[in-house]
Structure formats: structure tokens, C-alpha cells
Short mmCIF file of C-alpha atoms and ligand atoms in Angstrom, two decimals:
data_model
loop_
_atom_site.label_atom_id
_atom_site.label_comp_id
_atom_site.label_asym_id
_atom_site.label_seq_id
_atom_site.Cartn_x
_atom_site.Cartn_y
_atom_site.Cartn_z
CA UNK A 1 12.58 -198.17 1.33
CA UNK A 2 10.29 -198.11 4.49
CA UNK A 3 9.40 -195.01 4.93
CA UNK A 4 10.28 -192.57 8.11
CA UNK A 5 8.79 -192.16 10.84
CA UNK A 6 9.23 -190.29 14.23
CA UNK A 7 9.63 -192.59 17.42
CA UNK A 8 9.58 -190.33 20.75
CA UNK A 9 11.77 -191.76 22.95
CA UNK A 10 12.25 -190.36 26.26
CA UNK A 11 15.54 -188.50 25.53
CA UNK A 12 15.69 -188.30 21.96
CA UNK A 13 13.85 -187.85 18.48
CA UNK A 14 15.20 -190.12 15.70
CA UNK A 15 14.12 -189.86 12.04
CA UNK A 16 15.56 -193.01 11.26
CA UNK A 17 13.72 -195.19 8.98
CA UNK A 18 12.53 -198.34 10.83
CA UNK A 19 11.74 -201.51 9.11
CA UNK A 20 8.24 -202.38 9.62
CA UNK A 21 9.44 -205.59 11.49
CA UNK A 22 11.32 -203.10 13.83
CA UNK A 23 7.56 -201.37 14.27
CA UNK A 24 6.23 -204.71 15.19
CA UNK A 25 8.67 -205.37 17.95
CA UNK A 26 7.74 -201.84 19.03
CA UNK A 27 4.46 -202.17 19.61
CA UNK A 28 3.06 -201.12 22.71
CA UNK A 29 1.25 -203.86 24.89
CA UNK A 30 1.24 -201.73 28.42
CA UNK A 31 -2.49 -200.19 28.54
CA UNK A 32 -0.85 -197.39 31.00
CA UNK A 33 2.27 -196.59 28.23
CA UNK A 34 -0.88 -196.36 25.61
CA UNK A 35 -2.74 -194.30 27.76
CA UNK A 36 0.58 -191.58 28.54
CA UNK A 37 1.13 -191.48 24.92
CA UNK A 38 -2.40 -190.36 23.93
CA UNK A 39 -2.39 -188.29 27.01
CA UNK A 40 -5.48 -189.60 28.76
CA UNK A 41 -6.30 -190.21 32.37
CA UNK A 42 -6.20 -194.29 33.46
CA UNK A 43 -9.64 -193.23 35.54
CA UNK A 44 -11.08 -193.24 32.19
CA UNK A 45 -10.53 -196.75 31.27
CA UNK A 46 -10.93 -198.20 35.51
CA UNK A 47 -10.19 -202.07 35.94
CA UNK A 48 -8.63 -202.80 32.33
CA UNK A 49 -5.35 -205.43 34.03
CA UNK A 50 -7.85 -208.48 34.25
CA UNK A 51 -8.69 -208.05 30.19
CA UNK A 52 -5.35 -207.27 29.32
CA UNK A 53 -4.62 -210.60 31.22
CA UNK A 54 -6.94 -212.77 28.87
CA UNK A 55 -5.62 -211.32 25.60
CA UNK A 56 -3.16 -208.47 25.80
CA UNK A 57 -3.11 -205.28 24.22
CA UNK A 58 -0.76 -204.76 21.11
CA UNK A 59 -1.14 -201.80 19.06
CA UNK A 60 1.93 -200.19 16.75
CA UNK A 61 2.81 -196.85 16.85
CA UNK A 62 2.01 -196.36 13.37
CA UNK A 63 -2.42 -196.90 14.47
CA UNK A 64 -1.13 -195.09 17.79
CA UNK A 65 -0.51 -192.08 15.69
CA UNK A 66 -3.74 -192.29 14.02
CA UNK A 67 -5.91 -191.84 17.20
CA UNK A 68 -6.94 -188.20 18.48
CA UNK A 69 -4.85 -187.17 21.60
CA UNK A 70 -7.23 -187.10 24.92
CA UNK A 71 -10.28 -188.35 23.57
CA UNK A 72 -11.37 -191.65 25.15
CA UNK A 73 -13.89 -192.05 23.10
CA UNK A 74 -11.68 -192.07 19.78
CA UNK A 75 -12.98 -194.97 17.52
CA UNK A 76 -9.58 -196.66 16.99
CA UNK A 77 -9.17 -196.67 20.59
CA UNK A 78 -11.92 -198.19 21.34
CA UNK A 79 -10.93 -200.80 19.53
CA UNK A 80 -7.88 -201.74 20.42
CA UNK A 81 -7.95 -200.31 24.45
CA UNK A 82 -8.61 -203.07 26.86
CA UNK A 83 -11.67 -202.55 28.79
CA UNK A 84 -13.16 -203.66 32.20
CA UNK A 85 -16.74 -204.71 30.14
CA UNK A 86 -15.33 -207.61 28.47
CA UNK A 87 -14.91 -209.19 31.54
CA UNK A 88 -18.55 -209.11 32.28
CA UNK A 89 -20.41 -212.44 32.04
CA UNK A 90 -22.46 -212.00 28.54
CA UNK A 91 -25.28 -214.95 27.62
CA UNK A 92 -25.27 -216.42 23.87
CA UNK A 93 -21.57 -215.26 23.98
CA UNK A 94 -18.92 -218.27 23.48
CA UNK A 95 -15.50 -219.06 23.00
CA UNK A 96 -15.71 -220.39 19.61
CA UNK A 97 -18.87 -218.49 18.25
CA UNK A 98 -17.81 -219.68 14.40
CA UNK A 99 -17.50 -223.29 14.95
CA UNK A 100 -14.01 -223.47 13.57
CA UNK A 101 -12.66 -225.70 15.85
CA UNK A 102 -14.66 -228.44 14.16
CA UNK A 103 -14.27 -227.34 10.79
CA UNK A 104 -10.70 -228.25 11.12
CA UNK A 105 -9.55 -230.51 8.23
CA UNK A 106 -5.78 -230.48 8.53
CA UNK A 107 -4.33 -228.25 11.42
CA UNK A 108 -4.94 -224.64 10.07
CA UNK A 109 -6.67 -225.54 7.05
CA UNK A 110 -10.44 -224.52 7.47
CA UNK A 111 -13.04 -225.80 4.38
CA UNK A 112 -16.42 -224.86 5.25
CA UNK A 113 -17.69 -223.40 1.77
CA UNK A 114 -17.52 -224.67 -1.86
CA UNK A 115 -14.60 -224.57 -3.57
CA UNK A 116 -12.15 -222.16 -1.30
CA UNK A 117 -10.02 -223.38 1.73
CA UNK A 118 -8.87 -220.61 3.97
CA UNK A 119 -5.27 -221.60 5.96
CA UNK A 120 -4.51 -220.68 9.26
CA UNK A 121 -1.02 -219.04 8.18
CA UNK A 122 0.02 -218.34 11.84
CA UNK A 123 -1.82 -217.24 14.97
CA UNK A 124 0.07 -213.82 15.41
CA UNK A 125 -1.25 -210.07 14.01
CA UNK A 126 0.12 -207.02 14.42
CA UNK A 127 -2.35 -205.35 16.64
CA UNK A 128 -5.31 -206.87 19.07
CA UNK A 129 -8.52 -206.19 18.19
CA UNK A 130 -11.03 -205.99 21.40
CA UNK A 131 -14.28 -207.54 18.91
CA UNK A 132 -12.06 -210.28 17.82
CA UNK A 133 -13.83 -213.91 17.49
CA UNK A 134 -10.67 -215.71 17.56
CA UNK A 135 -9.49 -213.85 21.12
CA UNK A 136 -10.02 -217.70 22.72
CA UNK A 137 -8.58 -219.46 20.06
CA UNK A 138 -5.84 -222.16 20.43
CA UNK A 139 -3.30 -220.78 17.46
CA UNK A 140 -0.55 -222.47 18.85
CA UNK A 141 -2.48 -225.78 18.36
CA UNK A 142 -4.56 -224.67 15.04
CA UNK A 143 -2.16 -222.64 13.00
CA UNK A 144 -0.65 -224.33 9.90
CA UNK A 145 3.25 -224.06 10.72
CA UNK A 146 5.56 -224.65 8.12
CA UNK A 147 5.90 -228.36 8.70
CA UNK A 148 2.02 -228.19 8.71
CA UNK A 149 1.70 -226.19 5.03
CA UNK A 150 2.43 -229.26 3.46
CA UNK A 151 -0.64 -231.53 4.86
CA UNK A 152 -2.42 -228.98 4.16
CA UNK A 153 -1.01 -228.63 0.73
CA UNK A 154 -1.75 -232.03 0.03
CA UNK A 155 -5.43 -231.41 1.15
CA UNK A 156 -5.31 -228.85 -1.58
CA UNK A 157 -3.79 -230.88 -3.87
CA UNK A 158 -6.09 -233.76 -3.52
CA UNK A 159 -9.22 -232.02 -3.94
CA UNK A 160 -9.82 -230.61 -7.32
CA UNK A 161 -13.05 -228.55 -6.54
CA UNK A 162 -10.52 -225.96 -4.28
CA UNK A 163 -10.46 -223.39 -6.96
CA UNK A 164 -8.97 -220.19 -4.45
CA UNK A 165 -6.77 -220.49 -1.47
CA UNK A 166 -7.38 -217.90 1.50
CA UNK A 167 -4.63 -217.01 3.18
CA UNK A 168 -5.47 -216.19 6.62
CA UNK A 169 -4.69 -216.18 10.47
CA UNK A 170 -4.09 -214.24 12.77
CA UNK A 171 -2.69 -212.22 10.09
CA UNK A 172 -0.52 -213.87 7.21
CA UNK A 173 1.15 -210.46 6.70
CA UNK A 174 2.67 -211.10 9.65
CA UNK A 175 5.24 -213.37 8.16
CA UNK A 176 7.74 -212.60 6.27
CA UNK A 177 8.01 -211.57 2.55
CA UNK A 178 10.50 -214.95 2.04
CA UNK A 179 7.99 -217.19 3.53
CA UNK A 180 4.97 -216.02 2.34
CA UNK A 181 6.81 -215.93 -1.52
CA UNK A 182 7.59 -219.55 -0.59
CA UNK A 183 3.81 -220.84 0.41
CA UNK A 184 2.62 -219.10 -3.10
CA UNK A 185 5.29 -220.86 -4.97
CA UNK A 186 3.94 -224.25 -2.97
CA UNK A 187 0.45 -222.93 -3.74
CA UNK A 188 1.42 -222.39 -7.52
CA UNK A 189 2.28 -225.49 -8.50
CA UNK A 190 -1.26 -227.12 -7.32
CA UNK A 191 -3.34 -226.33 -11.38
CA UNK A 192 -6.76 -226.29 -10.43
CA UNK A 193 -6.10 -223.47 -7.56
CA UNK A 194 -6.50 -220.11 -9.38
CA UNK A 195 -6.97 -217.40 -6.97
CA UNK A 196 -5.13 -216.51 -4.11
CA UNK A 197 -6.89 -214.31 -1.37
CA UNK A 198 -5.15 -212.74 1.19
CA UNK A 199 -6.95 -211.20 4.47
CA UNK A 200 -5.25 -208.87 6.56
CA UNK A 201 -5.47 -205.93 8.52
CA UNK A 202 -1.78 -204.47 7.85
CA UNK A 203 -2.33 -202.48 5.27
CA UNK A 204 -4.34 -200.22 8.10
CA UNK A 205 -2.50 -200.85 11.29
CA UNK A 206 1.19 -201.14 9.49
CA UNK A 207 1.32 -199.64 5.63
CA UNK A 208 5.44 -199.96 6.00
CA UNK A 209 4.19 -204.06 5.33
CA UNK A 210 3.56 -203.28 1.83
CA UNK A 211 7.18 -203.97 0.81
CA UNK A 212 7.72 -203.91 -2.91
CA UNK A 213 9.29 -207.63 -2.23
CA UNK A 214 5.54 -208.38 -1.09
CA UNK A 215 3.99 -206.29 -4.19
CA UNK A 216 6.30 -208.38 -6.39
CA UNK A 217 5.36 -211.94 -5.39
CA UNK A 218 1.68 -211.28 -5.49
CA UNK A 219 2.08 -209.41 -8.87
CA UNK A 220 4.21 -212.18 -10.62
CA UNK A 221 2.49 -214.90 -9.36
CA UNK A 222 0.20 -216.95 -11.87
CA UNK A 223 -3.00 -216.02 -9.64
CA UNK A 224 -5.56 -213.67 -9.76
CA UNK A 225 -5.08 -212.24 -6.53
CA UNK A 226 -7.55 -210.30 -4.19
CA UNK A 227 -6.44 -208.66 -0.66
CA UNK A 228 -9.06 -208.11 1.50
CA UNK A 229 -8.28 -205.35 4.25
CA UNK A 230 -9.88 -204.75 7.57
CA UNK A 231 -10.74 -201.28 8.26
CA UNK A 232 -13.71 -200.51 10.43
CA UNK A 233 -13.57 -196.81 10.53
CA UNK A 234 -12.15 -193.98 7.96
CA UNK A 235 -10.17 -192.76 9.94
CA UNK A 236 -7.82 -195.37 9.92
CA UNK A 237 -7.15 -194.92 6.39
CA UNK A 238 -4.69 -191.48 6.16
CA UNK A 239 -1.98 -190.93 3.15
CA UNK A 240 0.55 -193.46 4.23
CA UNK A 241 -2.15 -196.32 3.89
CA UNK A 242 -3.30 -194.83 0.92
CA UNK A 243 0.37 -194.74 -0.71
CA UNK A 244 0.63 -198.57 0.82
CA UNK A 245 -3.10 -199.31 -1.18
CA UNK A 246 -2.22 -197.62 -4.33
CA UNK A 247 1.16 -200.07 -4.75
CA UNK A 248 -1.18 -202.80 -4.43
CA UNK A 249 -3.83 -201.29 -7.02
CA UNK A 250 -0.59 -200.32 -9.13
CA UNK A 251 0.54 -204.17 -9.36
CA UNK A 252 -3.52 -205.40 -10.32
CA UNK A 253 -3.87 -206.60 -6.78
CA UNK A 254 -7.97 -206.84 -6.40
CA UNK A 255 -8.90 -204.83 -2.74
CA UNK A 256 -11.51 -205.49 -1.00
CA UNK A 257 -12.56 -204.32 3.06
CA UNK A 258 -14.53 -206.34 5.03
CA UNK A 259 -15.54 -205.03 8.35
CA UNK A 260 -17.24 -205.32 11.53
CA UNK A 261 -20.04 -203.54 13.24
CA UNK A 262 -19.10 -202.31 16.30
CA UNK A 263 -21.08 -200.12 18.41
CA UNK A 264 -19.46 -196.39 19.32
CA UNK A 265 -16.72 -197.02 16.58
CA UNK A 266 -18.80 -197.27 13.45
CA UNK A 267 -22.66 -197.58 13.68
CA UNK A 268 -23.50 -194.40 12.63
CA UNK A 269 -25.08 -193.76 9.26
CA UNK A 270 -22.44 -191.24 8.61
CA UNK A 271 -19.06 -193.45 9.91
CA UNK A 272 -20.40 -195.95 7.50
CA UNK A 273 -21.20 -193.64 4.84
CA UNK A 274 -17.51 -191.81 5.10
CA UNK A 275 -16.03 -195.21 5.60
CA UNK A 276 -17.37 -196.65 2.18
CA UNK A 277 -16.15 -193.12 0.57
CA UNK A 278 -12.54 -193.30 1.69
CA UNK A 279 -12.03 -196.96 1.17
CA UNK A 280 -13.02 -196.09 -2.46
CA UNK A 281 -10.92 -193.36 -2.71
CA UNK A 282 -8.07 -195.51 -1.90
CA UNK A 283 -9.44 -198.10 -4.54
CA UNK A 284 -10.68 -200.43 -2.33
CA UNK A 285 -14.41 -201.81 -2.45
CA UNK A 286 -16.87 -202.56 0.59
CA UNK A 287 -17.37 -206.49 0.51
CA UNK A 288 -18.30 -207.49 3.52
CA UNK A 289 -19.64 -205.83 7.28
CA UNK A 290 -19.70 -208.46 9.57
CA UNK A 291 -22.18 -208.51 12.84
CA UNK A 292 -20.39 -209.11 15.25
CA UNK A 293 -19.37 -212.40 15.95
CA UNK A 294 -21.05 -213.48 19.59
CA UNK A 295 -17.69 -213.87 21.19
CA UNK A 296 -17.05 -213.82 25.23
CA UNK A 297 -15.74 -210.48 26.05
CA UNK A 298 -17.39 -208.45 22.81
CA UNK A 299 -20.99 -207.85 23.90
CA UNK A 300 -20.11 -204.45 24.45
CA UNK A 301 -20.02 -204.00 20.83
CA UNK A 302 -22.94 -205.54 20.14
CA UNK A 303 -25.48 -203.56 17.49
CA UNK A 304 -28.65 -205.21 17.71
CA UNK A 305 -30.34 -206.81 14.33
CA UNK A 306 -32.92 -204.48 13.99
CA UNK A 307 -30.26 -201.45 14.17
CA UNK A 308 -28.18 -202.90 11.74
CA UNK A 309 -31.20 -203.55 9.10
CA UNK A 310 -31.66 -199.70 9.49
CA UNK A 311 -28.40 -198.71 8.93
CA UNK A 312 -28.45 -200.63 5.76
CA UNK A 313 -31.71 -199.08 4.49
CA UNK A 314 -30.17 -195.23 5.03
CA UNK A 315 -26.57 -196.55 3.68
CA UNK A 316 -28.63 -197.86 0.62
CA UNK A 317 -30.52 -194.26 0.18
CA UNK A 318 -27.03 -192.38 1.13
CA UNK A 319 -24.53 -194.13 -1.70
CA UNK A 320 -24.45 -195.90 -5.04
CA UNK A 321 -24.78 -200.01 -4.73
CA UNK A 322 -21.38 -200.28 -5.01
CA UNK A 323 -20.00 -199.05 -1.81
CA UNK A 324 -23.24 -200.82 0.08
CA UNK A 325 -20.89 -203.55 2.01
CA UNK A 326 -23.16 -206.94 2.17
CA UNK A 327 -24.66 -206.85 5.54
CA UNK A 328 -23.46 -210.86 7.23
CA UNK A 329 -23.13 -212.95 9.92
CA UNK A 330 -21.34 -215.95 10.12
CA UNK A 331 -23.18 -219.03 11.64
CA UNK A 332 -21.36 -222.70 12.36
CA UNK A 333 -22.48 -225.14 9.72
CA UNK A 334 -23.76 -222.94 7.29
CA UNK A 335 -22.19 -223.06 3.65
CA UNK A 336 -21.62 -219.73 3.42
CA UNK A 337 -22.08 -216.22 5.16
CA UNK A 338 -25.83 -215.68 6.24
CA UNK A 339 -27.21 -212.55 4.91
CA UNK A 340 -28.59 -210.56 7.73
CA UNK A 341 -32.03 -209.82 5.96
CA UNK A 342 -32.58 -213.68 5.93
CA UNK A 343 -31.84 -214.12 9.71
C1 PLP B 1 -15.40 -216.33 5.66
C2 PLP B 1 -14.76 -217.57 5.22
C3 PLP B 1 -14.46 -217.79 3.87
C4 PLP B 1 -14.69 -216.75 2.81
O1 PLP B 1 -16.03 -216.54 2.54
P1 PLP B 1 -16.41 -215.63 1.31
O2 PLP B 1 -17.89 -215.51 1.37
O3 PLP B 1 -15.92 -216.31 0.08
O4 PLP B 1 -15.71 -214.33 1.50
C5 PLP B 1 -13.94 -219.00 3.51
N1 PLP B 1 -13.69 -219.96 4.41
C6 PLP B 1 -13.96 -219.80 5.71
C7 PLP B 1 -13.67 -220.90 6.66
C8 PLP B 1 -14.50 -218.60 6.17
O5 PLP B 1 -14.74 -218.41 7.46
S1 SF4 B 2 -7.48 -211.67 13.50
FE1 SF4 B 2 -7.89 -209.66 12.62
S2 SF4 B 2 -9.55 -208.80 13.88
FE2 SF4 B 2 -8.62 -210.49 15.04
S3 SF4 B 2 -7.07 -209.52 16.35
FE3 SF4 B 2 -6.05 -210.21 14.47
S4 SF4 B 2 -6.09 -208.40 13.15
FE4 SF4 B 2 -7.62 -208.06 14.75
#
């Protein structure tokens, strides 16, 4: 049962329990409604209509309710608020800083490293992200729709060194538990595939996801699976993700968080260093934190090299190896994430 949760409406209160599809189509995309509901001024966040032109805003209520009432400077707001900076002209920034567009090898299947494919599932997520690399990015030409799964299936099918499938997007949790149960039955009947990996960020932005439909088909399926979340900041993890995470740890569902360096939301020795602690507390292990991807409209968040390298070092003398994340950038044409110590 989806679990309930208060809505304020202008009039009323209801306790009703909303599906999490329901929460989708309630997300708020007006900058202004955000701004009334967290009870802060519009002069703090001047000239934000041109960036919410190029790629809205979209947040759910459920991350809404996670940010601090009238602090503009809350770390989940900043990144999800549109803001008048990405509209400022930024050198070495680009529209498709990851070179996916060429790395195309059915629409929505990308197969850039050894022996995993990672499918474009559908261009739609659940909440914008301000940092994102694929803000610019054609979905509605690129994403695998259904008709599309099956080229790509019979990429997969044809090419016996594809040992894990990556279901990605946009956000694959997006769709729903009867088509994502059918792409894994597809997915299950190719014998050399024997992980599946999901990434997503609804586990953090929209725990209600975690149906125990979705537990089920990852749990019964033949694959050892691995979900790898997207938090950036601790406090986006509270009880009602944790409950969500623990299902998934319940079932044997691997979880992993990858996530991305962002400057005034997490590049702080001790962000990082409460980050790592909570995602372990909800079972989950640091994999991956990402520099940011040079995309137009993200310099903002930009931590320089250097920074990061030092942030590592004290994260490294602060915590056990385990919850050090791998320090990476992604770089077109390479075979595999680029270690940022070797850049
Ligand atoms: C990031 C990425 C992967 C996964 O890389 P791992 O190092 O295995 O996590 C796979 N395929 C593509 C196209 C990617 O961008
Ligand atoms: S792909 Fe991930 S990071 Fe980008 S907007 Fe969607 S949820 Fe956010």
C-alpha cells in the first residue's frame, strides 16, 4: 500500500493515500508555486523564466517536503530551483559533454564499455536536476520505446560478450511496474546476460516507487541485480527512503549511489562525509562521485580538479575505504570512467 501522505491544498487537508503515479502528476513545475510552498521571496532566485524555458522545473512534493522552509540556500533546492546562472555563456561547456550521441548503436541502446550495454528506457524522470548532462538531449529521438526494445534486444542478443544490461534513461523507474516486468522477462530470455542494473534517482525523490510489484520482479528474476541510486546530499535520504531502501536490501537487491559534485550542495568535507554515513546506514554503498559533467547551463556547479583531489584526501583520512566513493569523470571515447587522479 503506498503510503500517506499530506497534500495542502488550498481549502483542504486530505490524508488520502496517493499512488506514487498520482505524486508524479503532482509535481510542481511553476518556480513561483515552489517558491510559496517553501516560503521564500522570488527576489532571491531574480530572472529564473528564461531557464525554466530551456528545461523546466519538476520536483514532487515528496523532495519538496524534504527541503528546509525559507532557506535559499537549502542543498536540495539548489538543485532542483531554476536559476538565472545557467543561462550565462560558459566556455568548454557543451550540449553533449559525454559523446553519447555518437555512441548510439540502436536508438537508446548506448555500448561504450566492455561487456555492459546501458538502454535508454525512456527520456522522462521524476524530478529535473539543474547539473544534469542530458538537459540538451534529444529523448524523444534517442530513447528506446517499446517498438525500439526489441532492436535493441536483438543487439543484445547478438553479441555474446554483453554480460549486464543497464537500465537507464531519464529514469526507467519512471515506467511502470507492468512494463518494466515485461523488458526483464525480454531481457531474461537472452543466456549470456547475467546482471541487470538499474539507475535511478526514485528511490530519493519518490520512495512510494518502491512498489512490492517492483521488489517482486527484480527479486524473482534470474539476475543478479544491482540498483544504483542518485543521492547527492544526506539529507535527501529521511525514514520513508530508508523504509523504500530496506525492501530493496530485504529482496537481495545490490545498492549502490553514485553521485555528483556539485558546488554549495555537497563539496564540503563534512556533506560528503555524512553523505557516505547515511547512505550506509540505509545499506547502500558509495560507488561512484561524478565531476561534473561540462554541460551548458551547469558551470555554476563546477568544483575545480584540484578541490576535488582534496576532498578525496580528507574523505580518505575521515572514513573507512569502503564508503570512499571512486572519484570520476566521464570523457567521450574512453572505455570506461576516467579516474580523476589520472586526469
Ligand atoms: C557510465 C556508463 C556505464 C557504466 O559504467 P560502470 O563503470 O560500469 O558503472 C555503462 N555504459 C555507459 C554508456 C555509461 O555511460
Ligand atoms: S537523468 Fe538523473 S540527474 Fe538527470 S534530470 Fe533525470 S533524475 Fe536528474
Amino acid at each position: 500500500m503506498p503510503k500517506t501522505i499530506t497534500i495542502k491544498s488550498e481549502n483542504f487537508i486530505s490524508n488520502l493515500p496517493i499512488s506514487w503515479q498520482q505524486q508524479l502528476s503532482q509535481a510542481v513545475s511553476d518556480p513561483d508555486q515552489l517558491l510559496d510552498i517553501l516560503n521564500i521571496k522570488p527576489d532571491q532566485f531574480p530572472l529564473f523564466s528564461e531557464a525554466n524555458q530551456q528545461f523546466s522545473l519538476k520536483v514532487p512534493h515528496a523532495y519538496i517536503n524534504k527541503i528546509q522552509k525559507s532557506n535559499a540556500r537549502d542543498p536540495l533546492l539548489l538543485q532542483i530551483m531554476t536559476q538565472s546562472q545557467e543561462m550565462l555563456p560558459s566556455e568548454n561547456f557543451h550540449t553533449d559533454p559525454v559523446g553519447d550521441l555518437n555512441a548510439n548503436k540502436t536508438p537508446g541502446l548506448l555500448h561504450k564499455y566492455n561487456g555492459r550495454v546501458l538502454l535508454i528506457t525512456t527520456g522522462a524522470c521524476a524530478v529535473h536536476c539543474r547539473y544534469c548532462f542530458r538537459r540538451h538531449f534529444p529523448y524523444q529521438q534517442q530513447q528506446a520505446g517499446r517498438e525500439q526494445w526489441s532492436q535493441a534486444i536483438n543487439y543484445i542478443q547478438h553479441d555474446k560478450s554483453i554480460k549486464e544490461v543497464i537500465l537507464s534513461g531519464g529514469d526507467p523507474l519512471v515506467l511502470s511496474d507492468k512494463k518494466l516486468d515485461d523488458l526483464v522477462t525480454q531481457l531474461e530470455n537472452i543466456p549470456h546476460i547475467t546482471r541487470l542494473r538499474i539507475h535511478s534517482r526514485l528511490p530519493v525523490v519518490l520512495p512510494d516507487r518502491i512498489t512490492d510489484k517492483l521488489v517482486n520482479t527484480l527479486s524473482s528474476s534470474r539476475f543478479n541485480v544491482c540498483l544504483v541510486i542518485h543521492a547527492n546530499h544526506a539529507n535527501e535520504i529521511t525514514d520513508n527512503e530508508v523504509n523504500a531502501l530496506d525492501k530493496l536490501k530485504q529482496a537481495g537487491i545490490h545498492l549502490l549511489n553514485q553521485a555528483v559534485l556539485l558546488k554549495d550542495i555537497n563539496h564540503h568535507i563534512d556533506d560528503q562525509v555524512n553523505l557516505s554515513e547515511t547512505l550506509f546506514n540505509a545499506g547502500v554503498l558509495p560507488y561512484y562521485l561524478h565531476l561534473l559533467d561540462p554541460v551548458q547551463g551547469a558551470a555554476h556547479f563546477d568544483v575545480k580538479l584540484n578541490d576535488a583531489l582534496c576532498l578525496m584526501t580528507q574523505m580518505q583520512n575521515k572514513l573507512p575505504g569502503f564508503l570512499v566513493p571512486r572519484l570520476v569523470r566521464e570523457i567521450a571515447g574512453e572505455t570506461s570512467k576516467t579516474p580523476a587522479n589520472e586526469l
